[in-house]
Amino acid sequence: MNPAVTRSLKMATHLSCGRVNLNVLREAMRIELREFLDKCAGSKAIVWDEYLTGPFGLIAQYSLLKEHEVEKMFTLKAGPLPSSDVKNIIFFVRPKVELMDIIAENILREDKGRFTQRDFHILFVPRRSLLCEQRLKELGVLGSFHHREEYRLNLIPFDGDLLSMESENAFKECYLENDQTTLYHAAKGLTTLQALYGTIPQICGKGECARHVANMMIRMKRELGGSNNQITPVFDTLLLLDRNVDLLTPLATQLTYEGLIDEVYGIQNSNVKLPPEKFAPKKQGESGKDLPTEPKKLLLNSAEELYAEIRDKNFNAVGSVLSKKAKIISAAFEGRHNAKTVGEIKQFVSQLPHMQAERASLANHTSIAELIKDITTSEAFFDNLTVEQEFMSGFDTDKINPYIEDCIAKKDPLIQILRLVCLQSVCNTGLKQKVLDFYKKEILQTYGYEHILTLHNLEKAGLLKAQSGSRNNYPTIRKTLRLWMDDVNEQNPNDISYVYSGYAPLSVRLAQVLVRPGWRSIEEVLKILPGPQFEERQSLPAGLMKKRQQGENKVMLIFFLGGVTFAEIAALRFLSQLEDGGTEYIIATTKLINGTTWIKSLMEKLEPPPF
């Protein structure tokens, strides 16, 4: 086997360790990519829409591109293309009209005399767009492309139980702009999954978007011409959930290890960038003048044993695991003194690379935990968390909050203020008009009137609104679904509420109740929550019904339309691991989000006039 293939398989072993082998999906995507590259015969340079480089990195490393004669890679930007002696230039882009203007400029400023034989190609990700092609035509470059194709990068495997479309504006498009493009891609992605893993017999859902996706999926399957899929289904149930069924969860601060890394530093395409000084090897007597300045970049997924063990724990339970691990590693290294015979020494040497990798992993996570601890032990973090937890437990949600008032007066970051105000609104089913007007006035006067569009977007999305009618429904939802638990065991949890130290994510409770005892038991709450609730059955050819072995769990694919947080993922993993749970969860989403990135996607600035 050639070394690049071996490396690529090694890179993706974490995708095949779970109940569903997501490597099958990744490999299907890689084959499609290879086929396209081979159509462009000869040496190649890829010009990347920068946003796509992260998601593509999870599908194909540079080694795969190199095998197919990709010699250079550039970022798409205005002006002429960097010089390169390649026969083919391939643009990998999202179907955005503004990017077409840059591509046209790249092509028109090309030195025709120097590169007479050069061919241009364009690959739209995830689909071709008539609007974009029309724009290229208007700019006079449409005829320059030998190949104009699409690459359906719909659902990207992030981990053994996690898929994401990484569609950055999915929530805004679905809930503000009534644009169903993302929903179409979600249905396409699910159709691909069914082609690879078998027809999903049961589809349940809650919400308008969920209903649309289910309808499109069923229609797409019908349009495939009744060709019955002969694969025994891997998934028993698909649960489609609208993000606006649970607007509360992403607003709260996540308290799992992975959730906090995302809250503080932001995890993008499984990578995180961290302050470098914590990771510099300290040598005795050296001053700090030679400290690195480039951020430390780390890949975070379950391929790393230690990370897989601690990622979903409440942050307060991480320290004890790290110190236990340190003792075990230290004892393993001490073992070299006991190796006396040649055989024993040989065995120790063979284990050395793994032990060194474990030691490096421990050092990294100890440093990250220290960085996070500096924040979680600060007064500001504690005060903010206290107010969040008061709102979620239903305390003082109907009046102006003095802490929020102080934060605005101190001009704390606007996103922090918006998260708290929206949390209060959601936990009170809307704010009293005078409370809402007060917050809006304070925000606009302190942070500038250009934020009026942002407030309008938050209102339109249902995150910030005036209470209509006199009834606050949140207490009913909270009590029926047991969303607030006072006695949380953070070290050895017995309930999903550990991920927020008291609050159980509403979305995950819905999945939990669906499995047992069923949604009939919570009909009153489902009527209060927005959007229709539905169930569909897809017929299977005779003989394909799964015969379950005794003790074998069911598999549910849960798809969050509009984004999911790492804390919700941790809660679902917790349910998957329960001995008597009976169900394992695979998670899919339009985007991995946290409260900050979510609110940011809804922010819009009214640009002040230039004078």
Coordinates of C-alpha atoms in Angstrom, one line a residue:
M1 CA 0.0 0.0 0.0
N2 CA 1.4 3.4 -0.9
P3 CA 2.4 5.6 2.1
A4 CA -0.1 8.4 1.3
V5 CA -3.0 5.9 1.3
T6 CA -1.8 4.5 4.7
R7 CA -1.5 8.0 6.1
S8 CA -5.0 8.9 4.9
L9 CA -6.5 5.8 6.5
K10 CA -4.7 6.5 9.7
M11 CA -6.0 10.1 9.6
A12 CA -9.5 8.7 9.5
T13 CA -9.5 5.7 11.8
H14 CA -11.5 7.7 14.4
L15 CA -14.3 7.9 11.8
S16 CA -14.7 4.1 11.7
C17 CA -14.6 3.3 15.5
G18 CA -18.2 4.1 16.2
R19 CA -21.4 2.2 15.6
V20 CA -21.7 3.7 12.1
N21 CA -18.6 3.7 9.9
L22 CA -18.5 7.3 8.7
N23 CA -15.3 6.5 6.7
V24 CA -17.6 5.1 4.0
L25 CA -19.0 8.6 3.5
R26 CA -15.6 10.2 3.5
E27 CA -14.2 7.7 1.0
A28 CA -17.2 8.3 -1.3
M29 CA -16.4 12.0 -1.3
R30 CA -12.7 11.4 -1.9
I31 CA -13.5 9.2 -5.0
E32 CA -15.7 12.0 -6.4
L33 CA -12.9 14.5 -5.9
R34 CA -10.3 12.3 -7.5
E35 CA -12.6 11.8 -10.5
F36 CA -13.0 15.5 -11.0
L37 CA -9.2 16.2 -10.7
D38 CA -8.5 13.5 -13.3
K39 CA -10.7 15.2 -15.8
C40 CA -8.3 18.1 -15.8
A41 CA -5.3 16.3 -17.4
G42 CA -1.9 17.7 -16.6
S43 CA -0.4 19.8 -13.9
K44 CA -2.8 21.8 -11.7
A45 CA -3.1 24.8 -9.4
I46 CA -6.1 25.1 -7.1
V47 CA -7.4 28.6 -6.3
W48 CA -9.4 28.2 -3.0
D49 CA -12.3 30.2 -1.7
E50 CA -10.8 30.5 1.8
Y51 CA -13.8 29.3 3.7
L52 CA -13.6 25.9 2.0
T53 CA -10.1 25.0 3.0
G54 CA -11.1 23.9 6.5
P55 CA -14.0 21.6 5.5
F56 CA -11.9 20.2 2.6
G57 CA -9.0 19.4 5.0
L58 CA -11.3 17.0 6.7
I59 CA -11.9 15.1 3.5
A60 CA -8.6 15.2 1.7
Q61 CA -5.1 16.1 2.8
Y62 CA -2.6 17.7 0.4
S63 CA -1.1 14.3 -0.2
L64 CA -4.2 13.2 -2.1
L65 CA -4.2 16.4 -4.2
K66 CA -0.5 15.9 -5.0
E67 CA -1.1 12.4 -6.2
H68 CA -3.4 14.0 -8.8
E69 CA -0.8 16.5 -10.1
V70 CA -1.9 19.4 -7.9
E71 CA 1.4 21.4 -7.7
K72 CA 0.3 24.8 -6.3
M73 CA -2.5 26.2 -4.1
F74 CA -3.6 29.8 -3.8
T75 CA -6.2 31.7 -1.9
L76 CA -8.8 33.4 -4.1
K77 CA -8.2 37.2 -4.0
A78 CA -8.6 40.2 -6.3
G79 CA -5.9 41.1 -8.8
P80 CA -3.8 38.8 -11.1
L81 CA -3.2 35.2 -10.1
P82 CA 0.3 34.4 -8.7
S83 CA 2.6 33.1 -11.5
S84 CA 2.8 29.3 -11.8
D85 CA 3.8 27.0 -14.7
V86 CA 0.8 24.7 -14.6
K87 CA -1.5 23.6 -17.4
N88 CA -4.8 23.8 -15.3
I89 CA -6.2 26.4 -12.9
I90 CA -9.1 25.1 -10.9
F91 CA -11.3 27.5 -8.8
F92 CA -12.9 25.7 -5.8
V93 CA -15.7 28.2 -4.7
R94 CA -19.0 28.5 -2.9
P95 CA -21.8 29.7 -5.3
K96 CA -21.6 33.4 -4.2
V97 CA -22.0 36.1 -6.8
E98 CA -19.4 38.4 -5.3
L99 CA -16.7 35.7 -5.7
M100 CA -17.5 35.5 -9.4
D101 CA -16.2 39.1 -9.8
I102 CA -12.9 38.2 -8.3
I103 CA -12.6 35.1 -10.5
A104 CA -13.3 37.2 -13.6
E105 CA -10.6 39.7 -12.6
N106 CA -8.2 36.8 -12.1
I107 CA -8.8 35.4 -15.6
L108 CA -8.9 38.8 -17.4
R109 CA -5.6 39.8 -15.9
E110 CA -3.9 36.6 -16.9
D111 CA -0.9 37.0 -19.2
K112 CA -2.3 35.4 -22.4
G113 CA 1.1 35.6 -24.2
R114 CA 2.9 33.5 -21.5
F115 CA 0.2 30.8 -21.0
T116 CA -1.4 30.1 -24.3
Q117 CA -2.2 26.5 -23.5
R118 CA -3.7 27.1 -20.0
D119 CA -7.1 25.7 -19.1
F120 CA -9.5 27.1 -16.5
H121 CA -12.1 25.0 -14.6
I122 CA -14.6 25.9 -11.8
L123 CA -15.9 23.6 -9.1
F124 CA -19.0 24.9 -7.3
V125 CA -19.3 23.6 -3.7
P126 CA -21.9 22.3 -2.9
R127 CA -23.9 23.1 -6.1
R128 CA -23.8 25.0 -9.4
S129 CA -25.6 28.3 -9.5
L130 CA -27.3 29.8 -12.5
L131 CA -26.9 33.2 -10.9
C132 CA -23.2 32.8 -10.7
E133 CA -22.9 31.5 -14.2
Q134 CA -25.0 34.4 -15.5
R135 CA -22.6 36.8 -13.7
L136 CA -19.5 35.1 -15.2
K137 CA -21.2 35.5 -18.6
E138 CA -21.9 39.2 -18.1
L139 CA -18.2 39.6 -17.2
G140 CA -17.2 37.9 -20.4
V141 CA -15.4 34.9 -18.9
L142 CA -17.9 32.0 -18.8
G143 CA -16.5 30.6 -22.1
S144 CA -13.0 30.4 -20.5
F145 CA -14.0 27.3 -18.4
H146 CA -13.4 23.9 -19.8
H147 CA -15.3 22.3 -16.9
R148 CA -18.0 23.9 -14.8
E149 CA -19.1 21.3 -12.2
E150 CA -20.4 20.9 -8.7
Y151 CA -19.0 19.0 -5.8
R152 CA -21.7 17.9 -3.3
L153 CA -19.9 18.5 0.0
N154 CA -23.1 18.4 2.0
L155 CA -22.4 16.4 5.2
I156 CA -18.7 16.3 6.3
P157 CA -17.6 13.6 8.9
F158 CA -16.0 15.4 11.8
D159 CA -15.8 12.5 14.2
G160 CA -17.1 8.9 14.6
D161 CA -20.5 10.2 15.6
L162 CA -20.6 13.7 14.1
L163 CA -21.4 15.2 10.7
S164 CA -21.7 18.9 9.8
M165 CA -22.5 20.8 6.7
E166 CA -20.6 23.8 8.0
S167 CA -23.0 26.1 6.3
E168 CA -22.1 29.4 8.0
N169 CA -25.4 31.3 7.6
A170 CA -27.8 28.4 7.8
F171 CA -29.8 29.7 10.8
K172 CA -30.1 33.2 9.3
E173 CA -31.1 31.9 5.9
C174 CA -33.7 29.5 7.3
Y175 CA -35.3 31.7 10.0
L176 CA -34.8 35.3 8.8
E177 CA -34.6 35.2 5.1
N178 CA -36.9 32.3 4.4
D179 CA -34.2 30.9 2.1
Q180 CA -34.5 27.1 1.8
T181 CA -31.1 26.5 0.1
T182 CA -29.6 25.0 3.2
L183 CA -32.6 22.8 3.8
Y184 CA -32.3 21.5 0.2
H185 CA -28.6 20.6 0.8
A186 CA -29.6 18.9 4.1
A187 CA -32.1 16.8 2.2
K188 CA -29.5 16.0 -0.4
G189 CA -27.0 15.0 2.3
L190 CA -29.5 12.7 3.9
T191 CA -30.3 11.2 0.5
T192 CA -26.6 10.4 0.1
L193 CA -26.5 8.9 3.6
Q194 CA -29.5 6.6 2.7
A195 CA -27.7 5.5 -0.5
L196 CA -24.7 4.5 1.6
Y197 CA -26.3 3.2 4.8
G198 CA -29.7 2.1 3.8
T199 CA -33.2 3.6 3.9
I200 CA -34.1 5.0 7.3
P201 CA -37.4 3.4 8.3
Q202 CA -38.7 6.0 10.7
I203 CA -38.6 9.8 10.4
C204 CA -39.7 12.0 13.3
G205 CA -39.5 15.7 13.5
K206 CA -40.4 19.0 15.1
G207 CA -40.4 22.4 13.4
E208 CA -41.2 24.0 10.0
C209 CA -37.7 23.4 8.6
A210 CA -37.8 19.8 9.8
R211 CA -41.1 19.3 7.9
H212 CA -39.6 20.8 4.7
V213 CA -36.5 18.6 4.9
A214 CA -38.5 15.4 5.5
N215 CA -40.8 16.3 2.5
M216 CA -37.8 17.0 0.2
M217 CA -36.1 13.8 1.3
I218 CA -39.1 11.7 0.6
R219 CA -39.6 13.4 -2.8
M220 CA -36.0 12.9 -3.8
K221 CA -36.2 9.2 -2.9
R222 CA -39.3 8.9 -5.1
E223 CA -37.6 10.8 -8.0
L224 CA -34.8 8.3 -7.9
G225 CA -37.4 6.1 -9.6
G226 CA -38.4 3.6 -7.0
S227 CA -35.0 1.8 -7.3
N228 CA -35.2 0.0 -4.0
N229 CA -32.1 0.4 -1.9
Q230 CA -30.9 -3.2 -1.1
I231 CA -28.7 -2.2 1.9
T232 CA -29.9 -3.3 5.4
P233 CA -30.5 0.0 7.2
V234 CA -27.9 1.1 9.7
F235 CA -30.1 3.8 11.2
D236 CA -33.4 3.0 12.8
T237 CA -34.7 6.5 13.2
L238 CA -34.0 10.0 11.9
L239 CA -35.0 12.8 14.2
L240 CA -35.1 16.3 12.5
L241 CA -35.1 19.2 15.0
D242 CA -35.4 22.9 14.2
R243 CA -33.0 25.1 16.1
N244 CA -35.9 27.5 16.9
V245 CA -37.7 24.7 18.9
D246 CA -34.9 25.3 21.4
L247 CA -33.5 28.8 21.3
L248 CA -32.3 28.6 24.9
T249 CA -29.5 26.1 24.8
P250 CA -26.9 27.8 22.5
L251 CA -27.3 31.1 24.5
A252 CA -26.0 29.5 27.8
T253 CA -22.3 29.1 28.5
Q254 CA -21.2 25.5 27.8
L255 CA -19.5 23.9 30.8
T256 CA -17.9 20.8 29.2
Y257 CA -14.2 20.7 28.4
E258 CA -14.8 20.8 24.6
G259 CA -17.6 23.3 25.0
L260 CA -15.4 25.7 27.0
I261 CA -12.5 25.4 24.5
D262 CA -15.0 26.5 21.9
E263 CA -16.5 29.3 24.0
V264 CA -13.1 30.8 24.8
Y265 CA -11.0 30.1 21.7
G266 CA -13.3 28.8 19.0
I267 CA -12.9 25.4 17.4
Q268 CA -13.0 25.5 13.6
N269 CA -13.1 22.3 11.5
S270 CA -11.7 20.4 14.5
N271 CA -8.8 22.8 14.9
V272 CA -8.1 25.3 17.7
K273 CA -5.6 28.1 17.9
L274 CA -4.2 28.8 21.3
P275 CA -1.9 31.4 22.9
P276 CA 1.7 30.1 22.2
E277 CA 3.4 31.0 25.4
K278 CA 1.7 28.3 27.4
F279 CA 3.2 25.6 25.0
A280 CA 6.8 26.8 24.8
P281 CA 9.2 24.3 26.4
K282 CA 10.7 26.1 29.5
K283 CA 14.4 25.8 29.9
Q284 CA 16.1 26.7 33.1
G285 CA 17.6 30.1 33.3
E286 CA 16.1 31.3 30.0
S287 CA 14.2 34.6 29.8
G288 CA 10.9 34.8 28.0
K289 CA 12.4 36.8 25.1
D290 CA 12.4 33.8 22.7
L291 CA 8.8 32.8 23.2
P292 CA 7.0 31.8 20.0
T293 CA 4.5 34.3 18.6
E294 CA 2.6 32.1 16.2
P295 CA -0.6 30.6 17.8
K296 CA -0.3 26.9 18.8
K297 CA -2.6 25.0 16.4
L298 CA -4.0 21.7 17.7
L299 CA -6.3 19.1 16.0
L300 CA -9.1 18.0 18.4
N301 CA -10.9 14.7 17.7
S302 CA -11.4 11.3 19.2
A303 CA -8.3 9.9 17.4
E304 CA -6.4 11.3 20.5
E305 CA -7.2 8.9 23.4
L306 CA -7.0 11.5 26.2
Y307 CA -9.1 14.0 24.4
A308 CA -11.8 11.4 23.7
E309 CA -11.8 10.6 27.4
I310 CA -12.2 14.2 28.7
R311 CA -13.9 16.2 25.9
D312 CA -17.4 15.6 27.1
K313 CA -16.8 15.8 30.9
N314 CA -17.9 18.8 32.9
F315 CA -14.8 21.0 33.2
N316 CA -14.8 20.6 37.0
A317 CA -14.2 16.8 36.5
V318 CA -11.2 17.2 34.1
G319 CA -8.5 18.1 36.6
S320 CA -8.7 14.7 38.5
V321 CA -8.5 12.8 35.2
L322 CA -5.4 14.6 34.1
S323 CA -3.6 14.1 37.4
K324 CA -4.5 10.4 37.4
K325 CA -3.2 10.1 33.8
A326 CA 0.0 11.9 34.8
K327 CA 0.7 9.3 37.5
I328 CA 0.0 6.4 35.1
I329 CA 2.4 7.8 32.4
S330 CA 5.1 8.6 35.0
A331 CA 4.9 5.0 36.3
A332 CA 5.1 3.6 32.7
F333 CA 8.3 5.6 32.1
E334 CA 9.7 4.4 35.4
G335 CA 9.2 0.9 34.0
R336 CA 12.5 1.3 32.0
H337 CA 14.5 0.7 35.2
N338 CA 12.8 -2.7 35.7
A339 CA 13.6 -3.9 32.1
K340 CA 16.6 -6.2 32.7
T341 CA 16.6 -8.8 29.9
V342 CA 17.0 -8.0 26.2
G343 CA 13.4 -9.1 25.6
E344 CA 12.1 -6.7 28.3
I345 CA 14.2 -3.8 26.9
K346 CA 12.9 -4.6 23.4
Q347 CA 9.3 -4.5 24.6
F348 CA 9.8 -1.2 26.4
V349 CA 11.4 0.4 23.3
S350 CA 8.5 -0.8 21.1
Q351 CA 6.0 0.9 23.5
L352 CA 8.1 4.1 23.7
P353 CA 6.5 6.0 20.7
H354 CA 3.0 5.5 22.1
M355 CA 4.1 6.5 25.6
Q356 CA 5.8 9.7 24.2
A357 CA 2.6 10.6 22.3
E358 CA 0.6 10.1 25.4
R359 CA 3.0 12.4 27.4
A360 CA 2.8 15.1 24.7
S361 CA -1.0 14.8 24.7
L362 CA -1.1 15.2 28.5
A363 CA 1.2 18.2 28.4
N364 CA -1.1 19.9 25.8
H365 CA -4.3 19.3 27.7
T366 CA -2.8 20.3 31.0
S367 CA -1.9 23.6 29.4
I368 CA -5.3 24.1 27.8
A369 CA -7.0 23.2 31.1
E370 CA -4.8 25.9 32.9
L371 CA -5.8 28.5 30.3
I372 CA -9.5 27.7 30.7
K373 CA -9.2 27.6 34.5
D374 CA -7.8 31.1 34.5
I375 CA -11.1 32.2 32.9
T376 CA -13.6 30.0 34.8
T377 CA -12.2 31.0 38.2
S378 CA -12.5 34.8 37.4
E379 CA -15.2 36.9 39.1
A380 CA -16.6 38.1 35.7
F381 CA -17.2 34.4 34.5
F382 CA -18.8 33.5 37.9
D383 CA -21.1 36.6 37.9
N384 CA -22.2 36.0 34.3
L385 CA -22.8 32.3 34.9
T386 CA -24.8 33.1 38.1
V387 CA -27.2 35.3 36.1
E388 CA -27.6 32.7 33.3
Q389 CA -28.5 30.0 35.9
E390 CA -30.9 32.3 37.6
F391 CA -32.8 32.8 34.3
M392 CA -32.7 29.1 33.4
S393 CA -34.1 28.1 36.8
G394 CA -36.9 30.7 36.3
F395 CA -35.7 33.3 38.8
D396 CA -36.4 37.1 38.2
T397 CA -36.8 36.7 34.5
D398 CA -39.6 39.4 34.2
K399 CA -37.7 42.5 35.3
I400 CA -34.7 44.6 34.3
N401 CA -31.6 42.8 35.5
P402 CA -29.1 44.9 37.4
Y403 CA -26.1 42.8 36.3
I404 CA -27.0 43.3 32.6
E405 CA -27.5 47.0 33.3
D406 CA -24.0 47.2 34.9
C407 CA -22.4 45.3 32.0
I408 CA -23.9 47.8 29.5
A409 CA -22.7 50.7 31.7
K410 CA -19.2 49.2 31.7
K411 CA -19.4 48.7 27.9
D412 CA -18.7 45.0 28.2
P413 CA -18.5 43.1 24.8
L414 CA -21.9 43.6 23.0
I415 CA -22.2 39.9 22.2
Q416 CA -22.1 39.0 25.9
I417 CA -24.9 41.5 26.5
L418 CA -27.0 40.2 23.6
R419 CA -26.6 36.6 24.8
L420 CA -27.8 37.5 28.3
V421 CA -30.7 39.7 27.1
C422 CA -31.9 37.0 24.6
L423 CA -31.5 34.3 27.3
Q424 CA -33.8 36.3 29.7
S425 CA -36.3 36.9 26.9
V426 CA -36.4 33.1 26.0
C427 CA -36.7 32.1 29.6
N428 CA -39.7 34.5 30.0
T429 CA -41.4 33.7 26.7
G430 CA -40.7 37.4 25.7
L431 CA -40.0 40.4 27.9
K432 CA -42.5 43.0 29.1
Q433 CA -42.6 45.8 26.7
K434 CA -41.0 48.3 29.1
V435 CA -38.2 45.9 29.9
L436 CA -37.5 45.3 26.2
D437 CA -37.6 49.0 25.4
F438 CA -35.2 49.8 28.2
Y439 CA -32.6 47.2 27.1
K440 CA -32.9 48.3 23.4
K441 CA -32.5 52.0 24.3
E442 CA -29.5 51.3 26.6
I443 CA -27.8 49.1 24.0
L444 CA -28.3 51.6 21.1
Q445 CA -27.1 54.6 23.2
T446 CA -24.0 52.8 24.5
Y447 CA -22.9 50.7 21.5
G448 CA -24.2 52.9 18.7
Y449 CA -27.4 53.2 16.6
E450 CA -25.9 51.1 13.8
H451 CA -26.8 48.0 15.8
I452 CA -30.5 48.6 15.3
L453 CA -30.5 46.1 12.4
T454 CA -29.0 43.4 14.7
L455 CA -31.8 44.0 17.3
H456 CA -34.3 43.7 14.5
N457 CA -32.8 40.4 13.4
L458 CA -32.8 39.0 16.9
E459 CA -36.5 40.0 17.2
K460 CA -37.3 38.4 13.8
A461 CA -35.6 35.2 14.9
G462 CA -37.7 35.1 18.1
L463 CA -34.6 35.5 20.3
L464 CA -35.6 38.9 21.6
K465 CA -39.3 39.8 21.7
A466 CA -42.1 41.4 23.7
Q467 CA -44.3 39.1 25.6
S468 CA -47.6 38.6 23.7
G469 CA -50.4 37.8 26.0
S470 CA -49.9 37.4 29.8
R471 CA -48.7 33.8 29.8
N472 CA -45.1 32.8 30.3
N473 CA -44.9 29.2 29.0
Y474 CA -41.3 28.5 30.1
P475 CA -42.1 27.2 33.6
T476 CA -44.5 24.6 32.1
I477 CA -41.8 23.5 29.7
R478 CA -39.1 23.5 32.4
K479 CA -41.1 21.4 34.8
T480 CA -42.5 18.9 32.3
L481 CA -39.1 18.3 30.6
R482 CA -37.2 18.6 33.9
L483 CA -34.9 21.2 32.3
W484 CA -33.5 22.4 35.7
M485 CA -31.9 20.0 38.1
D486 CA -30.7 21.3 41.5
D487 CA -28.5 18.4 42.5
V488 CA -26.1 17.9 39.7
N489 CA -23.2 15.4 40.0
E490 CA -20.5 16.9 37.8
Q491 CA -17.9 14.2 38.6
N492 CA -20.0 11.1 38.0
P493 CA -23.1 12.4 36.2
N494 CA -26.4 10.5 36.2
D495 CA -28.3 13.1 34.0
I496 CA -27.5 15.2 30.9
S497 CA -27.9 18.4 33.0
Y498 CA -24.2 18.1 34.0
V499 CA -23.2 19.7 30.6
Y500 CA -24.5 23.1 31.9
S501 CA -24.1 22.3 35.6
G502 CA -27.9 22.3 36.2
Y503 CA -29.7 22.9 32.9
A504 CA -30.6 20.0 30.7
P505 CA -30.6 21.0 27.0
L506 CA -34.2 21.1 25.9
S507 CA -33.3 19.6 22.4
V508 CA -31.6 16.6 24.0
R509 CA -34.5 16.1 26.4
L510 CA -36.8 15.9 23.4
A511 CA -34.6 13.1 21.9
Q512 CA -34.5 11.3 25.3
V513 CA -38.3 11.4 25.7
L514 CA -38.9 10.3 22.1
V515 CA -36.9 7.1 22.8
R516 CA -38.7 6.5 26.1
P517 CA -41.6 6.9 27.0
G518 CA -42.4 8.6 23.6
W519 CA -43.7 12.1 22.6
R520 CA -47.3 11.2 23.5
S521 CA -46.3 11.8 27.2
I522 CA -45.4 15.4 26.5
E523 CA -48.1 16.5 24.0
E524 CA -48.9 19.7 26.0
V525 CA -45.3 20.9 25.7
L526 CA -45.0 20.0 22.0
K527 CA -48.0 22.2 21.3
I528 CA -46.3 25.1 23.1
L529 CA -43.0 24.7 21.1
P530 CA -43.0 26.2 17.6
G531 CA -43.7 24.3 14.4
P532 CA -45.4 21.1 13.5
Q533 CA -44.6 17.7 14.9
F534 CA -44.7 14.7 12.6
E535 CA -43.8 11.1 12.0
E536 CA -43.3 9.3 8.7
R537 CA -42.5 5.7 7.8
Q538 CA -40.4 4.7 4.8
S539 CA -41.1 1.2 3.5
L540 CA -38.3 -1.2 3.1
P541 CA -38.0 -4.1 0.6
A542 CA -38.9 -7.5 2.2
G543 CA -36.1 -9.1 4.0
L544 CA -34.2 -5.9 4.8
M545 CA -35.8 -5.3 8.2
K546 CA -33.0 -5.4 10.7
K547 CA -33.0 -8.4 13.0
R548 CA -31.6 -7.0 16.3
Q549 CA -29.3 -9.2 18.3
Q550 CA -30.2 -9.4 22.0
G551 CA -28.9 -6.3 23.8
E552 CA -28.1 -4.5 20.6
N553 CA -28.9 -0.8 20.7
K554 CA -31.0 1.1 18.2
V555 CA -29.3 3.8 16.2
M556 CA -30.8 7.3 15.9
L557 CA -29.6 10.0 13.6
I558 CA -30.5 13.4 15.1
F559 CA -30.2 16.3 12.7
F560 CA -30.1 19.9 14.1
L561 CA -31.3 22.3 11.5
G562 CA -29.8 25.7 12.4
G563 CA -26.8 24.5 14.4
V564 CA -25.7 22.4 17.4
T565 CA -23.4 23.1 20.4
F566 CA -20.6 20.8 21.7
A567 CA -22.5 20.7 25.0
E568 CA -25.6 19.2 23.3
I569 CA -23.3 16.7 21.5
A570 CA -21.7 15.7 24.9
A571 CA -25.2 15.2 26.4
L572 CA -26.2 12.9 23.5
R573 CA -22.9 10.9 23.9
F574 CA -23.7 10.6 27.5
L575 CA -27.1 9.1 26.6
S576 CA -25.5 6.7 24.0
Q577 CA -23.2 5.3 26.8
L578 CA -26.0 4.6 29.3
E579 CA -26.1 0.9 30.0
D580 CA -29.9 0.8 29.8
G581 CA -30.3 3.6 27.3
G582 CA -31.1 1.3 24.4
T583 CA -30.2 3.9 21.8
E584 CA -27.0 5.3 20.3
Y585 CA -27.0 8.7 18.7
I586 CA -25.2 9.9 15.6
I587 CA -25.4 13.7 15.3
A588 CA -25.7 15.8 12.2
T589 CA -26.1 19.6 11.8
T590 CA -26.0 22.5 9.5
K591 CA -23.2 24.1 11.6
L592 CA -21.3 23.6 14.8
I593 CA -22.1 26.7 16.8
N594 CA -21.7 28.4 20.2
G595 CA -23.7 31.4 21.6
T596 CA -21.1 33.9 20.3
T597 CA -20.8 32.5 16.7
W598 CA -24.6 32.1 16.6
I599 CA -25.4 35.7 17.6
K600 CA -22.5 37.0 15.4
S601 CA -24.2 35.3 12.4
L602 CA -27.3 37.5 13.1
M603 CA -25.4 40.7 13.6
E604 CA -25.6 43.4 11.0
K605 CA -24.1 46.9 11.1
L606 CA -25.9 49.9 9.6
E607 CA -22.9 51.6 8.0
P608 CA -22.8 55.3 9.0
P609 CA -22.6 57.8 6.1
P610 CA -19.0 58.6 5.1
F611 CA -19.3 62.4 6.0

